[in-house]
Structures are given as structure tokens and as C-alpha cells.
PDB file of C-alpha atoms in Angstrom:
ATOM      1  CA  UNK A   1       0.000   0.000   0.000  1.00  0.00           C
ATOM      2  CA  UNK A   2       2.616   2.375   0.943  1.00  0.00           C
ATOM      3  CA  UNK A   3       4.862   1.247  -2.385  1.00  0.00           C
ATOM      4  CA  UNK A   4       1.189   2.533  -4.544  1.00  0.00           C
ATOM      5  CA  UNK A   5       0.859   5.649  -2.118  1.00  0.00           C
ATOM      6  CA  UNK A   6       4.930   6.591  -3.294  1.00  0.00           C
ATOM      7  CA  UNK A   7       4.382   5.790  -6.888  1.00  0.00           C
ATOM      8  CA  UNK A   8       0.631   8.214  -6.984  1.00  0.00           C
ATOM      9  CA  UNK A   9       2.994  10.961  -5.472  1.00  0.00           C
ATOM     10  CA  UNK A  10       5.349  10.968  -7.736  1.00  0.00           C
ATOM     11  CA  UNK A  11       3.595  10.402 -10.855  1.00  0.00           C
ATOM     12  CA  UNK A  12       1.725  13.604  -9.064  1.00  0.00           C
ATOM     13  CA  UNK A  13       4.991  15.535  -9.191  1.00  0.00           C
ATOM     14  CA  UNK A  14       5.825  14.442 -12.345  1.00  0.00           C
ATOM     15  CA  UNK A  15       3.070  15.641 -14.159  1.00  0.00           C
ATOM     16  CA  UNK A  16       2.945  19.148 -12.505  1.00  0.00           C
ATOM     17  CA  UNK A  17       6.847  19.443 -13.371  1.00  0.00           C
ATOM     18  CA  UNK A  18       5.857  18.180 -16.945  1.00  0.00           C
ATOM     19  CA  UNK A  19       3.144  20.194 -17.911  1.00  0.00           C
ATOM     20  CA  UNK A  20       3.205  22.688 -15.228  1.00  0.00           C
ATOM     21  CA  UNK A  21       0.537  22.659 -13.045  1.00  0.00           C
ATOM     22  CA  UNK A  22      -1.814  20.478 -10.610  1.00  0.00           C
ATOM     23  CA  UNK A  23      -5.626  20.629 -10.904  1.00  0.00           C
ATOM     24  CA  UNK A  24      -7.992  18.402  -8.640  1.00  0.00           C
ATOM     25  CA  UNK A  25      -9.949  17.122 -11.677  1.00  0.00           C
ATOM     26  CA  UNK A  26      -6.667  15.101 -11.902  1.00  0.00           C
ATOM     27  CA  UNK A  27      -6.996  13.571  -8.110  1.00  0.00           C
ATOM     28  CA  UNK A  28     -10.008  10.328  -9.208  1.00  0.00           C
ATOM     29  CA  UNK A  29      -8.056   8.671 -12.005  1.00  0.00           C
ATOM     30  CA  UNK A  30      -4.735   9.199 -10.140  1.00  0.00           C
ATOM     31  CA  UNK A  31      -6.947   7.352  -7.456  1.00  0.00           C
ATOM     32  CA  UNK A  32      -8.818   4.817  -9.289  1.00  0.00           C
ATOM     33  CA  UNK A  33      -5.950   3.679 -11.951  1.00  0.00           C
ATOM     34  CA  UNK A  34      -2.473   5.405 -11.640  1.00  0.00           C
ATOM     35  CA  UNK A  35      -1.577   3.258 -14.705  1.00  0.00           C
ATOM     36  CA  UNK A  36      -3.711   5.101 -17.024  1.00  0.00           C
ATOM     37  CA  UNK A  37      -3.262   8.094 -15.349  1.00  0.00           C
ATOM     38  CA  UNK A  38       0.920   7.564 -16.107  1.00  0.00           C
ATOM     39  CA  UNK A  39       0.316   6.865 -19.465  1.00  0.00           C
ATOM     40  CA  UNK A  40      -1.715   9.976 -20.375  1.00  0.00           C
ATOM     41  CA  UNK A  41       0.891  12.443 -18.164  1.00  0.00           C
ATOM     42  CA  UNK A  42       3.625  10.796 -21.228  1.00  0.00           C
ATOM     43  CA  UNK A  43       1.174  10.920 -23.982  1.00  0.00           C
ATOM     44  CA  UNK A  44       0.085  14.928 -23.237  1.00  0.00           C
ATOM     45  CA  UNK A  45       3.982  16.216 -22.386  1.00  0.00           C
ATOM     46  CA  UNK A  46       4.863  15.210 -25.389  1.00  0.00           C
ATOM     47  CA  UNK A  47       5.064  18.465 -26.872  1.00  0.00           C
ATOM     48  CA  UNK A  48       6.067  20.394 -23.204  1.00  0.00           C
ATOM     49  CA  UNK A  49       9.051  18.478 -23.349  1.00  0.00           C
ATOM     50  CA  UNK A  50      10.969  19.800 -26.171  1.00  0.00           C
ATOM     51  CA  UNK A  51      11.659  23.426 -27.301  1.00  0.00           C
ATOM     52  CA  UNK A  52       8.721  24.737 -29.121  1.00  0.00           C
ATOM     53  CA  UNK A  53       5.779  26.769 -29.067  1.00  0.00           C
ATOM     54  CA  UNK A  54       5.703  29.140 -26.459  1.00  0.00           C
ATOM     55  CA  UNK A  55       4.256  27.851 -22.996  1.00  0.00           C
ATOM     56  CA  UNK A  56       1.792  30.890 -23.194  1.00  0.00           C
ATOM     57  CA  UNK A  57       0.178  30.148 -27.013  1.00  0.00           C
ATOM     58  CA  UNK A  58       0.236  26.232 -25.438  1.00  0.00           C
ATOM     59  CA  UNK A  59      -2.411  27.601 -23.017  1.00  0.00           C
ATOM     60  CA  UNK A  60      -4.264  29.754 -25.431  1.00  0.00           C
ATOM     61  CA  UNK A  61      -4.757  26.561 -27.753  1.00  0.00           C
ATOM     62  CA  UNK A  62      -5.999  24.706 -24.609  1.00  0.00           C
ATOM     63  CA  UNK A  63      -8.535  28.126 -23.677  1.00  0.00           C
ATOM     64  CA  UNK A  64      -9.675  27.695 -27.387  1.00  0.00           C
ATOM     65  CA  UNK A  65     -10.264  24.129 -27.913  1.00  0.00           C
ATOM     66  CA  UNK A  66     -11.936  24.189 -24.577  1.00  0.00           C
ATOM     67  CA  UNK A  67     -14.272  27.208 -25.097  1.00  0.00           C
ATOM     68  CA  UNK A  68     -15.164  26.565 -28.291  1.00  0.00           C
ATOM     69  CA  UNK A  69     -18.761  26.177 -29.095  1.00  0.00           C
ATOM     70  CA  UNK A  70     -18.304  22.787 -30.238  1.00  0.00           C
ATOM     71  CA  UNK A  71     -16.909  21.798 -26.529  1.00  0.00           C
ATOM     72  CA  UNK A  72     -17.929  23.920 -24.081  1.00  0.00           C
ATOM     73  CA  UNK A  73     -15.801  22.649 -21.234  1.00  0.00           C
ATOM     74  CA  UNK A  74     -15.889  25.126 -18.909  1.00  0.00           C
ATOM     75  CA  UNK A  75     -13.349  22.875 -16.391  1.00  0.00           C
ATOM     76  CA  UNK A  76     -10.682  22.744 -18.871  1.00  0.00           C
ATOM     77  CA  UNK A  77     -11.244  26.576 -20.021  1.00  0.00           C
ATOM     78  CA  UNK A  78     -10.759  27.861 -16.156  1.00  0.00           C
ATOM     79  CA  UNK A  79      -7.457  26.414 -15.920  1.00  0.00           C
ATOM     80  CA  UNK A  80      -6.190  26.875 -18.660  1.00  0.00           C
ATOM     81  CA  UNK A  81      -6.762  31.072 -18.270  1.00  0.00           C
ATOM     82  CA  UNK A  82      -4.917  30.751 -15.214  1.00  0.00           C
ATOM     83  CA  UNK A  83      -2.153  29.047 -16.347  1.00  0.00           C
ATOM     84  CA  UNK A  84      -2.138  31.218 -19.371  1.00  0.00           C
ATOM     85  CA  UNK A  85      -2.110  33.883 -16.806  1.00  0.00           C
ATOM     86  CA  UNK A  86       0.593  32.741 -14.924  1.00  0.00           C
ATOM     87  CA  UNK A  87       2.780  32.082 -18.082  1.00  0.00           C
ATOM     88  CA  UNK A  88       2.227  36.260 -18.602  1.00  0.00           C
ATOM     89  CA  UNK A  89      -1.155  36.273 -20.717  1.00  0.00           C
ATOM     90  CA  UNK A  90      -3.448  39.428 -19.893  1.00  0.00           C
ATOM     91  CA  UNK A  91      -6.875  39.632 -19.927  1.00  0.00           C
ATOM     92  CA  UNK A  92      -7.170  40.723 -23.447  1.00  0.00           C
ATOM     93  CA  UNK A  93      -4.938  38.635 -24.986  1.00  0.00           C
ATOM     94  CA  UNK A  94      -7.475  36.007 -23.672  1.00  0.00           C
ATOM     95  CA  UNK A  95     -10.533  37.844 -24.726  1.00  0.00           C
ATOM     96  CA  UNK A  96      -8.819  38.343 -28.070  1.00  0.00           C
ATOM     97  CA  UNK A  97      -8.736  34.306 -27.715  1.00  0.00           C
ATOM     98  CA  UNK A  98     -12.135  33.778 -26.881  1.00  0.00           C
ATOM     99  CA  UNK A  99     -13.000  36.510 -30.054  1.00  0.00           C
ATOM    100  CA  UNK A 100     -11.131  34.517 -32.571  1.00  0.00           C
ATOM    101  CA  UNK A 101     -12.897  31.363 -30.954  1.00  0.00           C
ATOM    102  CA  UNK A 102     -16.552  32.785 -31.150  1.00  0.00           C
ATOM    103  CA  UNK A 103     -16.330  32.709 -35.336  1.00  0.00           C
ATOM    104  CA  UNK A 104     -16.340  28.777 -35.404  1.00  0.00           C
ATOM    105  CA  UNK A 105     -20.455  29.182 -36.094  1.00  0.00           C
ATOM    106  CA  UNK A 106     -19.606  30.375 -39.713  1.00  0.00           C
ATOM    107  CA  UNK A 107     -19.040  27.230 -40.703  1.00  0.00           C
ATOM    108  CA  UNK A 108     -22.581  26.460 -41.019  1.00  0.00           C
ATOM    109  CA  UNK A 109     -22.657  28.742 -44.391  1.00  0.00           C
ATOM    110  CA  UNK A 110     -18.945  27.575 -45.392  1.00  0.00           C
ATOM    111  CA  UNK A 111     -19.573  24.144 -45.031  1.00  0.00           C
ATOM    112  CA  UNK A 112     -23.575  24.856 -46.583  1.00  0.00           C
ATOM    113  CA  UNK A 113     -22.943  27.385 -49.241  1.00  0.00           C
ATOM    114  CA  UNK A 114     -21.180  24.672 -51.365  1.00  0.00           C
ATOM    115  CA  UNK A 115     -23.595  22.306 -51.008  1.00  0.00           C
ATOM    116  CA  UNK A 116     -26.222  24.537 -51.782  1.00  0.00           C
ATOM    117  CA  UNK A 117     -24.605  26.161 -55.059  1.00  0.00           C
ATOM    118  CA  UNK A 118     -24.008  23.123 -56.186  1.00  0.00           C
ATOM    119  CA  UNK A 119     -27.570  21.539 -55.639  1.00  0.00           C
ATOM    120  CA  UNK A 120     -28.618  25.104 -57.635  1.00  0.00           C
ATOM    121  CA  UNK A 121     -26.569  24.338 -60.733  1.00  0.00           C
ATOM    122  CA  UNK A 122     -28.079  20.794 -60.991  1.00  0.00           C
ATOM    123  CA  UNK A 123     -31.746  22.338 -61.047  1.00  0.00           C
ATOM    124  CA  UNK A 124     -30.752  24.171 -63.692  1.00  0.00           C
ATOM    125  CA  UNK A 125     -30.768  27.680 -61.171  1.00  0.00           C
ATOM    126  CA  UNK A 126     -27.134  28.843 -61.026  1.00  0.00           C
ATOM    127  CA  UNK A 127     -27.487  32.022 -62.529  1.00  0.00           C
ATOM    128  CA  UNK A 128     -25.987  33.180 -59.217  1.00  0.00           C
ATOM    129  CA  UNK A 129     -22.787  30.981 -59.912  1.00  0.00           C
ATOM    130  CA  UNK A 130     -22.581  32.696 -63.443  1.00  0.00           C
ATOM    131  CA  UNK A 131     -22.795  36.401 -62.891  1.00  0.00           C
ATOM    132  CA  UNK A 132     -19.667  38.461 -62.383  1.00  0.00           C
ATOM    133  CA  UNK A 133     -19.377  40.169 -59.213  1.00  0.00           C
ATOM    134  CA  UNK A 134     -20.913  43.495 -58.811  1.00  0.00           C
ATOM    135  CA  UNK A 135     -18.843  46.391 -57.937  1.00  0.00           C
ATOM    136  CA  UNK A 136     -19.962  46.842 -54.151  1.00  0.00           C
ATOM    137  CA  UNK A 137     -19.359  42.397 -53.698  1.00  0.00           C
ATOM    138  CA  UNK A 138     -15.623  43.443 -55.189  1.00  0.00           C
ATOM    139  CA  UNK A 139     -15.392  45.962 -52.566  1.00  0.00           C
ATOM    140  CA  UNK A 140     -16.325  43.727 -49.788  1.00  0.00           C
ATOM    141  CA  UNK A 141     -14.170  41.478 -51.470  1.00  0.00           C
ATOM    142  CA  UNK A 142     -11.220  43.563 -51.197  1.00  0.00           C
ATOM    143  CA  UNK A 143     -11.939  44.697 -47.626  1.00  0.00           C
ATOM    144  CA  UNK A 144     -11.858  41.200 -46.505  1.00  0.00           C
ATOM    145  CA  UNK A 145      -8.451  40.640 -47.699  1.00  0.00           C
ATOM    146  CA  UNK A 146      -7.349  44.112 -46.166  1.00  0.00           C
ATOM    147  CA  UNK A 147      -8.613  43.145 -42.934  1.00  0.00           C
ATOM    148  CA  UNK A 148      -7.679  39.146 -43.176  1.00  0.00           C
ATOM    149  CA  UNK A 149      -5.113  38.880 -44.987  1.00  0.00           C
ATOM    150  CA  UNK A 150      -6.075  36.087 -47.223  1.00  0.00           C
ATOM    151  CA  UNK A 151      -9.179  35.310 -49.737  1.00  0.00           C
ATOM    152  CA  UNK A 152     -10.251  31.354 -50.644  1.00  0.00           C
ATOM    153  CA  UNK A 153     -13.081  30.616 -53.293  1.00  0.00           C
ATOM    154  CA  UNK A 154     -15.827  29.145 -50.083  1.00  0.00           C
ATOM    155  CA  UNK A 155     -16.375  32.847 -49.323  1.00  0.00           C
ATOM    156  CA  UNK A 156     -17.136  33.739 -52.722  1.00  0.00           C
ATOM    157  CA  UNK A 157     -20.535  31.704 -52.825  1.00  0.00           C
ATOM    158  CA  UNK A 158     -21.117  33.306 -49.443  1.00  0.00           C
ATOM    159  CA  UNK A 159     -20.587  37.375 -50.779  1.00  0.00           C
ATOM    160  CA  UNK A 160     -22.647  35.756 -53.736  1.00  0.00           C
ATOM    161  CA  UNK A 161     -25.917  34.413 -52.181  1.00  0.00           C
ATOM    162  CA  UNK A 162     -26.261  37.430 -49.616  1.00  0.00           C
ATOM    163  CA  UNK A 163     -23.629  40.143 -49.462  1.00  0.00           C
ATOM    164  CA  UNK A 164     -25.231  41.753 -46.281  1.00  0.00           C
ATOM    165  CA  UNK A 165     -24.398  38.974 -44.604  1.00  0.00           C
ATOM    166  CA  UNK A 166     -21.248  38.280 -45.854  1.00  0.00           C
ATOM    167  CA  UNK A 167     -20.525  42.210 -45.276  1.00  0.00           C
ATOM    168  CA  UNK A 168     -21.519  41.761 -41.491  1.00  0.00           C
ATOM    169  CA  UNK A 169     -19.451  38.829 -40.743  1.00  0.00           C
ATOM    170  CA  UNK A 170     -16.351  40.537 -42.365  1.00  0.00           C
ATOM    171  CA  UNK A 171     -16.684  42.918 -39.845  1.00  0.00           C
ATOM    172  CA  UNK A 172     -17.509  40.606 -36.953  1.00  0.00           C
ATOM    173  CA  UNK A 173     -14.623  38.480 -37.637  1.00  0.00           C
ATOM    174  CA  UNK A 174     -11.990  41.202 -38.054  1.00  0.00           C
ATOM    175  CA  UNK A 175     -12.331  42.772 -34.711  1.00  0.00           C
ATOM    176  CA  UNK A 176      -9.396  41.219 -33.240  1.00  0.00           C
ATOM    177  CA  UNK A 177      -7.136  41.579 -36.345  1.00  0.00           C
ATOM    178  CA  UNK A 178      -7.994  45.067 -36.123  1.00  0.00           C
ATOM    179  CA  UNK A 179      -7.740  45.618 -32.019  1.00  0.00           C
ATOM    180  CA  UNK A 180      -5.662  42.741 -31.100  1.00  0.00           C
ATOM    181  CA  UNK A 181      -2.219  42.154 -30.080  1.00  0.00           C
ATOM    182  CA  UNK A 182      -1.554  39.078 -30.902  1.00  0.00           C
ATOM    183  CA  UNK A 183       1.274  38.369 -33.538  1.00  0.00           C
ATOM    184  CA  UNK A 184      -1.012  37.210 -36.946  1.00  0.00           C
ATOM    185  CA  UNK A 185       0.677  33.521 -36.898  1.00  0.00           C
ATOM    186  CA  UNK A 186      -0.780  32.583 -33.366  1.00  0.00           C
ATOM    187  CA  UNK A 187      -4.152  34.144 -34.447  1.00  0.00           C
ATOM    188  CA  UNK A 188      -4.074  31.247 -37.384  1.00  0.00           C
ATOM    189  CA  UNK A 189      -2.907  29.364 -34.761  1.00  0.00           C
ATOM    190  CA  UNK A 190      -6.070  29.317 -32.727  1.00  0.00           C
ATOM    191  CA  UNK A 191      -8.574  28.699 -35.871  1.00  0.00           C
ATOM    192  CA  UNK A 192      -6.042  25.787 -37.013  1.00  0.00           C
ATOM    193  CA  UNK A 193      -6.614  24.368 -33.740  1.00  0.00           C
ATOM    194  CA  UNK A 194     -10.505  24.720 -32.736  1.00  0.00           C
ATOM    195  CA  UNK A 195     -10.929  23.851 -36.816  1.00  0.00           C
ATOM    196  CA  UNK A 196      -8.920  20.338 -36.159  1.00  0.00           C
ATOM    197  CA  UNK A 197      -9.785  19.845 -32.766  1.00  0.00           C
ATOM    198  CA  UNK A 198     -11.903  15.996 -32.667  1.00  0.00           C
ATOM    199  CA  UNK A 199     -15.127  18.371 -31.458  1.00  0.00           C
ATOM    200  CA  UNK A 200     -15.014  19.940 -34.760  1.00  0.00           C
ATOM    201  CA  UNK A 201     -12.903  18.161 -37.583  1.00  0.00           C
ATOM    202  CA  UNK A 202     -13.481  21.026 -40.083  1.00  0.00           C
ATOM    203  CA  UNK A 203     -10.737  20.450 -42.996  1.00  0.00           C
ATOM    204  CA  UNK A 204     -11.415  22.901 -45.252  1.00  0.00           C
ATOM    205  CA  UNK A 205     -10.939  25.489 -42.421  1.00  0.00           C
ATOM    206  CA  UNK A 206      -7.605  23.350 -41.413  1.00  0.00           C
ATOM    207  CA  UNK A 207      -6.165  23.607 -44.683  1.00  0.00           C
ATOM    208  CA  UNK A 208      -6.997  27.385 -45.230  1.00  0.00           C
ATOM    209  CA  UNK A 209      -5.245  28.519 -41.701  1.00  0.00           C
ATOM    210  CA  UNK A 210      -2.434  26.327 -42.284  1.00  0.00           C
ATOM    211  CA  UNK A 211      -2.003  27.894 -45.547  1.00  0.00           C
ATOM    212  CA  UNK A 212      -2.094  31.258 -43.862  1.00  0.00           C
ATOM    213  CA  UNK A 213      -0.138  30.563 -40.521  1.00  0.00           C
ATOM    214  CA  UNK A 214       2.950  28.867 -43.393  1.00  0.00           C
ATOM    215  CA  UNK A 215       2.618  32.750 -45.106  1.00  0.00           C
ATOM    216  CA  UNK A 216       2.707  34.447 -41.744  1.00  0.00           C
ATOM    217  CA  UNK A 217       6.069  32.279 -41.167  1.00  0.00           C
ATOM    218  CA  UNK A 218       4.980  29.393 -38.719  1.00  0.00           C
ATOM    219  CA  UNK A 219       7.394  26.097 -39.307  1.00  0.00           C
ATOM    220  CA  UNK A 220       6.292  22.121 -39.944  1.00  0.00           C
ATOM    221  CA  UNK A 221       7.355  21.544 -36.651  1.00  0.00           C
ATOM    222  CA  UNK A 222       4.898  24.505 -35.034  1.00  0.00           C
ATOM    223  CA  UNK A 223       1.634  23.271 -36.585  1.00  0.00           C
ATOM    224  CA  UNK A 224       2.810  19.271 -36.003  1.00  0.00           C
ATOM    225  CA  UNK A 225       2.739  20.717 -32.488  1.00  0.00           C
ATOM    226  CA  UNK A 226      -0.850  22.357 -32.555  1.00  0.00           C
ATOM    227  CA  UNK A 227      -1.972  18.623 -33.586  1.00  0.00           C
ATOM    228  CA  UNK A 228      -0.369  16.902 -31.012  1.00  0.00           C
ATOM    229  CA  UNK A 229      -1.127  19.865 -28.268  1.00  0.00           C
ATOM    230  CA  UNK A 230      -5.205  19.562 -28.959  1.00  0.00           C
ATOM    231  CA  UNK A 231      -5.154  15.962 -29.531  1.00  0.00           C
ATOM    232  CA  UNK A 232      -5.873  15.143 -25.971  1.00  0.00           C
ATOM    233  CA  UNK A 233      -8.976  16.845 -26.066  1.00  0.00           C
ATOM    234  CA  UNK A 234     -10.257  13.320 -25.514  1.00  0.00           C
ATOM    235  CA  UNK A 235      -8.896  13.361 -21.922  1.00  0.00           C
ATOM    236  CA  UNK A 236     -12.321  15.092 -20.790  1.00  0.00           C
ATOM    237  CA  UNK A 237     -14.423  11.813 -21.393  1.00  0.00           C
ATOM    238  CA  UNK A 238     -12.784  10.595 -18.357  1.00  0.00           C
ATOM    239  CA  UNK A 239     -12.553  14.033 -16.335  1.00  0.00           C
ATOM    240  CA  UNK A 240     -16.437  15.101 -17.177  1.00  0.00           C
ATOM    241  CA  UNK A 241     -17.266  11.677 -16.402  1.00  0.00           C
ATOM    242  CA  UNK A 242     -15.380   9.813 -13.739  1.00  0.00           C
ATOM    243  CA  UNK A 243     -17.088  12.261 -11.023  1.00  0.00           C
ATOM    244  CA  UNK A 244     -20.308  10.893 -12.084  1.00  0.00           C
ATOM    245  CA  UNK A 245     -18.995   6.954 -12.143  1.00  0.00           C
ATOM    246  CA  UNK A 246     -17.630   7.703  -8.128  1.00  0.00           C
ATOM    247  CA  UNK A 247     -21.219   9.528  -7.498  1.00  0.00           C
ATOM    248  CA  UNK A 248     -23.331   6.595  -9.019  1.00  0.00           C
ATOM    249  CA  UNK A 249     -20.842   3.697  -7.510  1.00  0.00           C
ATOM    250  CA  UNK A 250     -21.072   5.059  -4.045  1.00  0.00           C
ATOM    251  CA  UNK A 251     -25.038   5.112  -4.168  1.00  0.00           C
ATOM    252  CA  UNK A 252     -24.512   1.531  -5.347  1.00  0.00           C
ATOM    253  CA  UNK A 253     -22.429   0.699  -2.703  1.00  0.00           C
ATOM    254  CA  UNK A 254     -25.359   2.071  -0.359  1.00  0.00           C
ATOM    255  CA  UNK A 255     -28.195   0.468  -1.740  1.00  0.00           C
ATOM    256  CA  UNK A 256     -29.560   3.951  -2.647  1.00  0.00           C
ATOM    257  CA  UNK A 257     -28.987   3.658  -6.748  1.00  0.00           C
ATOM    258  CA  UNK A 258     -31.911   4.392  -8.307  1.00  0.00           C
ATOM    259  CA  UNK A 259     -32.225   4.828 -12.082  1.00  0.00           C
ATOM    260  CA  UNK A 260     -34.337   7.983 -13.523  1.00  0.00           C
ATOM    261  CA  UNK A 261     -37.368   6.877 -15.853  1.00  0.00           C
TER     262      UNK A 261
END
């Protein structure tokens, strides 16, 4: 008992030396099965190991993957501001986060405006497809690339079928490239990661922000780390739900487990 108590306390050690902190949503599977728990610490220092990214856009990856609408793990996005905090993030640089975060719902017309232009050219109704651009969609054209930097052909269908809209979202989602401090690679940073994160798996919006985060000068190496950085995002099956098992095997263990109908 007292060889299991020694190895729990330093596996403990080891993982806030690792990856830098301790939380106490950590404390059940440490409890329950050190094992696994030893085998995730390796598997998620991986990257916190080596030089790399820095430990502060590690956290903001974390914060985004986390908060995104997709996940909503409000657990994970609590301490991961306050170990961005204590790696020298400020508030804004977290709200500027959360801002580039809060676009992910956009993908509803970038992932439907396809499907829909192309189910309008096989009835025969793709006169929208046809017709050049008028001269205010070129200038909302252009002030999208001012403010973004970049342009790919799944916004043109969008400034297409309804320009107001596309108009309003240029604006929406250029805030923080227009207020924000953060360097432009790390902003393509974030959408690379909520757009490959396993709540999301969004390629086309993967392969656009690596293209731009490869222009803004981010290495191989960098975005192999992204990957590997949100890729325990599956780690939260067992932290959102472990409390429950431990809540519904102690009723069990009381006689007092009754299942809702």
C-alpha cells in the first residue's frame, strides 16, 4: 500500500513538473488507476518536453479548444486562463482568444454554401454561380483581404448568395485583427486548432489557416505541435465523467442507486 501511495505521489509531481501545473480534476483517475493516469501524463507532455511553441500560445490553444462552441468545457477553459495567466497572458490577450474562438459558427454557411450552389446548378438555377461580381461584392471582397489577410473561393458563394451577410461577418470576424495584439501567426494558430480539434474536424478550415499561418512564417514543426497539443482533447471523457462513475458507484455501494425513468 505504501509502495502505490509513493508511486501516486510521484507520478503527481511528475506531471505538474511536466506540464506545469496540478488541478484536482486530476486527483479520481490518479486514485482509481495510476496506470492510465501515467500513461496519459507521457502521452500529453509530449510536446512540453521539447523546445517549441511558447508555454503561453500552449495555453491559449488549450482556452480555445476548450471554449469553443463545439466543446464547451468550462473545467478545462478555467485552468487553462490561469495558467495562461501565470505564463504572462493578460486579460485581453485572452478575450482576443475567446473573439477569434466565437467565429467557429460560420461554418454552417462555409460548409452549406457549397452544397447549396451546387444543388442550384443541378436544377438548372445557377445564374448566381454565373454572374460576375458586382462592384460593391468586389469591394467587400477587397476589404476582406485588407482586414484578413487572405481570400479562398468558399467565401465567394457566401458574398454571392447574400452580401449583407457576408458584409456583417467581415466585420464581426476582423475585430481582433484590427484591435488585437496578438502576432497574426498565433491568431491562425487558434482557428487551425478549434478547426482540427476531434469536437469539430473542419478540414477545409484546417487547410486554409495552415495555408495562412505557413505565409505568416509558422514552421512544420509549429503546426505538427498544434496537432499533437489539442489531440488530448479526448482526456475530458474521463474528467467530465469519472465524477459521475464515483457519485453513481457510491449510491450503489449504499443500496440507494436508483435509475431515472
Amino acid at each position: 500500500m505504501a509502495k502505490d501511495e509513493e508511486r501516486k505521489r510521484k507520478l503527481k509531481e511528475n506531471f505538474t513538473q511536466q506540464r506545469g501545473y496540478w488541478s484536482d480534476v486530476w486527483n479520481g483517475l490518479l486514485e482509481r488507476d495510476p496506470d492510465f493516469f501515467e500513461a496519459y501524463k507521457n502521452f500529453s507532455s509530449v510536446p512540453w518536453l521539447r523546445e517549441g511553441l511558447e508555454p503561453k500560445v500552449r495555453e491559449f490553444l488549450y482556452i480555445a479548444i476548450d471554449a469553443s462552441t463545439t466543446h464547451l468545457y468550462d473545467p478545462g477553459t478555467k485552468i487553462h486562463m490561469m495558467n495562461a495567466m501565470k505564463y504572462g497572458a493578460t486579460t485581453d490577450e485572452i478575450l482576443e482568444v475567446l473573439e477569434l474562438t466565437s467565429v467557429l459558427g460560420v461554418h454552417s454557411c462555409t460548409m452549406g454554401v457549397p452544397i447549396l450552389l451546387e444543388e442550384l446548378q443541378a436544377a438548372g438555377m445557377d445564374d448566381v454561380t454565373n454572374r460576375p461580381l458586382t462592384a460593391k461584392e468586389i469591394t467587400l471582397k477587397e476589404s476582406f483581404v485588407a482586414a484578413r489577410g487572405y481570400w479562398d473561393e468558399v467565401w465567394e458563394g457566401v458574398l454571392r448568395l447574400s452580401p449583407e451577410y457576408f458584409e456583417a461577418y467581415s466585420e464581426f470576424s476582423s475585430v481582433p485583427w484590427r484591435t488585437g495584439t496578438l502576432e497574426p501567426k498565433v491568431k491562425e494558430f487558434i482557428y487551425i486548432a478549434i478547426d482540427a480539434a476531434t469536437t469539430h474536424l473542419y478540414a477545409p478550415g484546417t487547410r486554409i489557416h495552415i495555408r495562412n499561418a505557413l505565409k505568416y512564417g509558422a514552421t512544420a514543426r509549429e503546426i505538427m505541435e498544434i496537432f499533437e497539443l489539442i489531440s488530448v482533447l479526448g482526456i475530458h471523457t474521463i474528467t467530465s465523467s469519472l465524477p459521475i462513475l464515483e457519485e453513481v458507484s457510491a449510491a450503489h455501494s449504499k443500496g440507494t442507486l436508483q435509475a431515472n425513468t
